[in-house]
Structure formats: C-alpha cells, structure tokens
Short mmCIF file of C-alpha atoms in Angstrom, two decimals:
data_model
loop_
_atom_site.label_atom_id
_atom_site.label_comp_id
_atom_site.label_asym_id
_atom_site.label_seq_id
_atom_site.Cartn_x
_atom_site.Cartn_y
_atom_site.Cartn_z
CA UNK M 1 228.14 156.17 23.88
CA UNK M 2 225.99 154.20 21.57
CA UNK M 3 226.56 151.03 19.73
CA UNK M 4 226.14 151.47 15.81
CA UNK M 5 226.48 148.64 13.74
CA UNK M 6 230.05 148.23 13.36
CA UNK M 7 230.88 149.75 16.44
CA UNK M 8 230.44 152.08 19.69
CA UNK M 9 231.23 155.04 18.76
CA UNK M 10 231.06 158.40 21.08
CA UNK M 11 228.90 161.28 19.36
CA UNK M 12 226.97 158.75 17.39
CA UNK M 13 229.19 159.41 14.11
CA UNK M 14 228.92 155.40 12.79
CA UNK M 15 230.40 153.61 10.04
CA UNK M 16 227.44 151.92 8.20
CA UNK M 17 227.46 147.73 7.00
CA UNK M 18 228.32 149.05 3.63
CA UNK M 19 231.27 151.04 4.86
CA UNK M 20 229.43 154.60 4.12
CA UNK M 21 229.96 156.80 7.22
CA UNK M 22 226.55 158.18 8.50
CA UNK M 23 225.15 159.94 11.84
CA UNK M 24 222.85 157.63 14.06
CA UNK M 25 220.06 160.44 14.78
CA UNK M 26 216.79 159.06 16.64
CA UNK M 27 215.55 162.75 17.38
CA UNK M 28 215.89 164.11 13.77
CA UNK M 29 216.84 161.76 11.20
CA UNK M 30 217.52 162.68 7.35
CA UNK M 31 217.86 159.79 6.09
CA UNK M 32 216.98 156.32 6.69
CA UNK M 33 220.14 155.67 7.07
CA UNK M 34 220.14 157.41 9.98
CA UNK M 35 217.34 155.79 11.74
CA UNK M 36 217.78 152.87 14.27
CA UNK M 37 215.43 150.43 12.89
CA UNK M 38 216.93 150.39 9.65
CA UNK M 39 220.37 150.16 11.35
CA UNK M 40 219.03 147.51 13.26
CA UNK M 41 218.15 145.84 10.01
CA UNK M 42 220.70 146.17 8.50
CA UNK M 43 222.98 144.47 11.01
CA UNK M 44 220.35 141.51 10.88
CA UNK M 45 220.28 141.29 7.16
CA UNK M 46 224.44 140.59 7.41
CA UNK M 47 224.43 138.34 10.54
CA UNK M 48 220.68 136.75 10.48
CA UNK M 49 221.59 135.55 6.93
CA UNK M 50 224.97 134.10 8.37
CA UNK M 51 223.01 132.26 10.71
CA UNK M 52 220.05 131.37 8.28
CA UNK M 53 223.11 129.77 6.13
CA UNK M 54 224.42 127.96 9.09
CA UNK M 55 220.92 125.75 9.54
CA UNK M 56 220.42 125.14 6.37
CA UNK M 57 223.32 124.27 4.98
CA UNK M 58 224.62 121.99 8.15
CA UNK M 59 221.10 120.61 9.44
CA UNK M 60 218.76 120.92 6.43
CA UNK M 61 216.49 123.21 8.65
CA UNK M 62 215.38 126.70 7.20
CA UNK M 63 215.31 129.56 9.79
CA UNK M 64 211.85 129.45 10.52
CA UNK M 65 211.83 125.61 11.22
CA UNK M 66 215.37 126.18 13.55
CA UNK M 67 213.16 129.18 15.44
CA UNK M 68 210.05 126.81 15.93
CA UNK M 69 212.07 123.82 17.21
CA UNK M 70 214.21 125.99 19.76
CA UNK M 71 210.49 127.37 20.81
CA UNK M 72 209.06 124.30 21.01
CA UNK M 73 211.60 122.77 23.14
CA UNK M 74 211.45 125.83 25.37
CA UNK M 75 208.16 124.81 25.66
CA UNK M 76 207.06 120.94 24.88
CA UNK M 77 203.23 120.95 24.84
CA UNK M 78 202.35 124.57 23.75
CA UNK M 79 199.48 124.49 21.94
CA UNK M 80 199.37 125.23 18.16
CA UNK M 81 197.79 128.70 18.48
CA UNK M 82 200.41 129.64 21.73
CA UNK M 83 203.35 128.35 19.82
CA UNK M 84 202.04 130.94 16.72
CA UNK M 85 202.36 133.71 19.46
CA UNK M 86 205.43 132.96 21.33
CA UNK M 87 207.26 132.49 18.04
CA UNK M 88 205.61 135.58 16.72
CA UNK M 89 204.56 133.73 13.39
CA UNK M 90 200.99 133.84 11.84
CA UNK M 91 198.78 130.93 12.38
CA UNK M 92 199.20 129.87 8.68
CA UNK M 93 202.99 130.60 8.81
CA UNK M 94 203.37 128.10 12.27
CA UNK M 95 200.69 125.47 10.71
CA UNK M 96 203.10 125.05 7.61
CA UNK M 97 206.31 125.37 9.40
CA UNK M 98 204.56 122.29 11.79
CA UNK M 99 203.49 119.94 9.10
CA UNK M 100 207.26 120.69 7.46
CA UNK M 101 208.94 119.72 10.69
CA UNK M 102 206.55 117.07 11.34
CA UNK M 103 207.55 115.81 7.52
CA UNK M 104 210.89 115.83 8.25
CA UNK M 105 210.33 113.82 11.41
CA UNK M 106 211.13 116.26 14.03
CA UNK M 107 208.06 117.31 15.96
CA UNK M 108 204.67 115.82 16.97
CA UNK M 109 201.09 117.06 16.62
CA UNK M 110 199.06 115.21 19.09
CA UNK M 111 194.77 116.55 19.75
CA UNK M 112 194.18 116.83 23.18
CA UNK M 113 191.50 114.42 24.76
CA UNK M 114 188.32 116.08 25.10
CA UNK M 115 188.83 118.79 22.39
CA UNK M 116 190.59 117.69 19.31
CA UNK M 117 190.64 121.09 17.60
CA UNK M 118 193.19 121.69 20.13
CA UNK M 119 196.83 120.31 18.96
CA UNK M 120 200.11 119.66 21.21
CA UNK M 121 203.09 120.36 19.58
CA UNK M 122 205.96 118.54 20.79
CA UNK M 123 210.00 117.29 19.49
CA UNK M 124 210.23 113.72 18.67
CA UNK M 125 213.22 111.73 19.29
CA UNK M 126 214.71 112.95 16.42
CA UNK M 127 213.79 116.56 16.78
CA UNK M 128 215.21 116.52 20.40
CA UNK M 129 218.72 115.14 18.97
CA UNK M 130 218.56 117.48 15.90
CA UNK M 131 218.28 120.64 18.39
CA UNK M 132 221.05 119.40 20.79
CA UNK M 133 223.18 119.23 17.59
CA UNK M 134 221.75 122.78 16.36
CA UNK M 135 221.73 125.03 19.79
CA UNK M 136 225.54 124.31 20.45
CA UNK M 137 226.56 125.44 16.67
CA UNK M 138 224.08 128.31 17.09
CA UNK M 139 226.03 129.24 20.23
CA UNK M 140 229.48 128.94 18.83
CA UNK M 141 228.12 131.34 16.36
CA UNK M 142 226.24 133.58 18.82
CA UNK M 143 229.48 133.74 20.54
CA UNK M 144 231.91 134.72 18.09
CA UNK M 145 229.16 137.42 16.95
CA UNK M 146 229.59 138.90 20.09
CA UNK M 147 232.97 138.45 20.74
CA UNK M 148 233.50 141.58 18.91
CA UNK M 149 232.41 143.75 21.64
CA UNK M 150 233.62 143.46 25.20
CA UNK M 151 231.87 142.22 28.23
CA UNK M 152 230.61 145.97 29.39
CA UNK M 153 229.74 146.75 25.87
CA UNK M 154 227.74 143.19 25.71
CA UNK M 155 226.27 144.21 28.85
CA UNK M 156 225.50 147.92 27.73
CA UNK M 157 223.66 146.49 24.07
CA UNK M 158 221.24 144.09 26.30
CA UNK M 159 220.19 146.72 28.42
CA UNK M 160 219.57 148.51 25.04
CA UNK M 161 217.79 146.25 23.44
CA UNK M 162 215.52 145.46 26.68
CA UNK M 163 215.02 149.04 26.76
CA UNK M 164 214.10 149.23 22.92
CA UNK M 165 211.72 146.01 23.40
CA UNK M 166 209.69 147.95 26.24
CA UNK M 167 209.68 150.93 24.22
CA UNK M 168 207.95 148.92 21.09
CA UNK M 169 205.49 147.19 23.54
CA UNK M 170 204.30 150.78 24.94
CA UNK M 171 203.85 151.39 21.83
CA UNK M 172 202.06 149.17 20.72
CA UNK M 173 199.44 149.03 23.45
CA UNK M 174 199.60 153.04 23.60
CA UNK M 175 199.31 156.41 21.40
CA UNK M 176 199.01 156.50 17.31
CA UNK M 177 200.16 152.86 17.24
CA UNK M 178 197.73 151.08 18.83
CA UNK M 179 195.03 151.92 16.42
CA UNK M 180 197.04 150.52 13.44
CA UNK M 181 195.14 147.05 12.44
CA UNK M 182 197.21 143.99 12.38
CA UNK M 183 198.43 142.73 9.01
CA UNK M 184 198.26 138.64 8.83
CA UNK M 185 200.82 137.86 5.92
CA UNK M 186 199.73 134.28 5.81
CA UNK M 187 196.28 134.79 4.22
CA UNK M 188 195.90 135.99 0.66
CA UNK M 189 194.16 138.54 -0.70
#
C-alpha cells in the first residue's frame, strides 16, 4: 500500500492532482510523473498554496514570515545564523525575512553583550499574540488536510515521510550527493 497524492492505493496505480491517472514507480520511472518527489510537489503546490493564502490573506504574514515566527517561538533566543539553519533559509533570505517581521513589529533583534555581531532573535508582544492567533488557524487547517485519510493511514504517511527524511539526510552526507556544492539563492550572481 502506498499513499499517492489523492489517495492509498494498492499496486501503486494513482490518480494524479490534475486528475490524469499515472503509476507511482520509484525503481523505474518514465516519467516525472511517476517519480515521488515530483508527486510530493505536486501535492505541496495544491495544499502549501492553500495554506500560503490562509496567512496572508487573514494575518498579513507571507509564508516565509509565518515559518520564521513559528521557528522562532520554538526557539526564543536562537541566534540569527541558527535560526537560518533550523528554518532551512539562506542567511540573506532569514536577514530580510527578520528586518520584515521586525518592521511589522513582531520580532526583536537584540546583540549579545560581549559580541555584537552576534544577534538574538526573539517575538515581541505582538509577535507572541499574532502566532497564538496564527498556530490555531494553521491547525484547523492542518487538520482538515488530514482528515482525509484515517488514523492508520495518518500514522502509515509519518512513518513515510520520517523514513523519506532519513533517506535524504544519508544522502546527503553519503555517495554521489555529497560532493554536489551547495547553491545559496540569496546572493546574486
């Protein structure tokens, strides 16, 4: 059994986002259609815009600045740099992200003593009351996403997607992969 995008589906014969039937095949695919990352995608393109629409439309946030305030008050006090990392965001991506957030009135850059190249990120007031207004809308919506699947098959897709996350990481740090250099988006050319 395997999930595929608009359902689980025994024998891995899926009915794509667009409604064109296709065959998930991760040994031998044909098409890239066929291929879990772009089925992955897909899905995220549909629901991550959903969501995307959600902030910005209700709380004036874009996704980026929802995904760095939910990190940041995961973690009050990370450091510029290990805020950039957790939230898997280029330094120049975070950096403007901050200084829109801190705009808007929502987080806090404070140097720490001794080393003022070094910058605290934290929520202000306002930031903290914005994301306990955000995170319970995000989880209505999180929750009616996945209310189209049952319990075991919710159950099932985590395990997947752990299993797909440790697969990545390998990767990453092993094989053909691990040679490929790092491509920082944020800087120009």
């Amino acid at each position: 059994m395997w999930w595929g995008g608009n359902g689980v589906c025994d024998n891995a014969r899926v009915v794509s986002l667009d409604g064109m039937e296709s065959v998930l095949a991760p040994e031998s695919p044909s098409s890239i259609h066929q291929m879990l990352m772009f089925r992955i995608n897909r899905y995220f393109s549909v629901a991550g815009a959903l969501a995307t629409r959600l902030v910005e439309t209700q709380f004036g946030l874009t996704r980026r600045e929802w995904g760095v305030m939910a990190t940041i008050a995961d973690s009050e006090g990370l450091l510029s740099s290990e805020l950039a990392d957790v939230a898997k965001l280029d330094r120049v991506r975070t950096s403007r992200t901050l200084g829109n957030l801190e705009a808007k009135g929502l987080v806090s850059r404070t140097p720490l003593a001794g080393d003022r190249r070094r910058i605290a990120v934290h929520l202000t007031g306002e930031g903290r009351r914005m994301y306990e207004k955000i995170l319970p809308a995000m989880a209505r919506f999180n929750m009616e996403l996945a209310a189209g699947l049952t319990p075991e098959e919710q159950a099932q897709l985590d395990a997947i997607l752990v299993k797909l996350r440790e697969k990545a990481l390998e990767m990453e740090r092993q094989g053909p992969y691990a040679a490929l250099p790092r491509v920082d988006r944020g800087h120009k050319a």
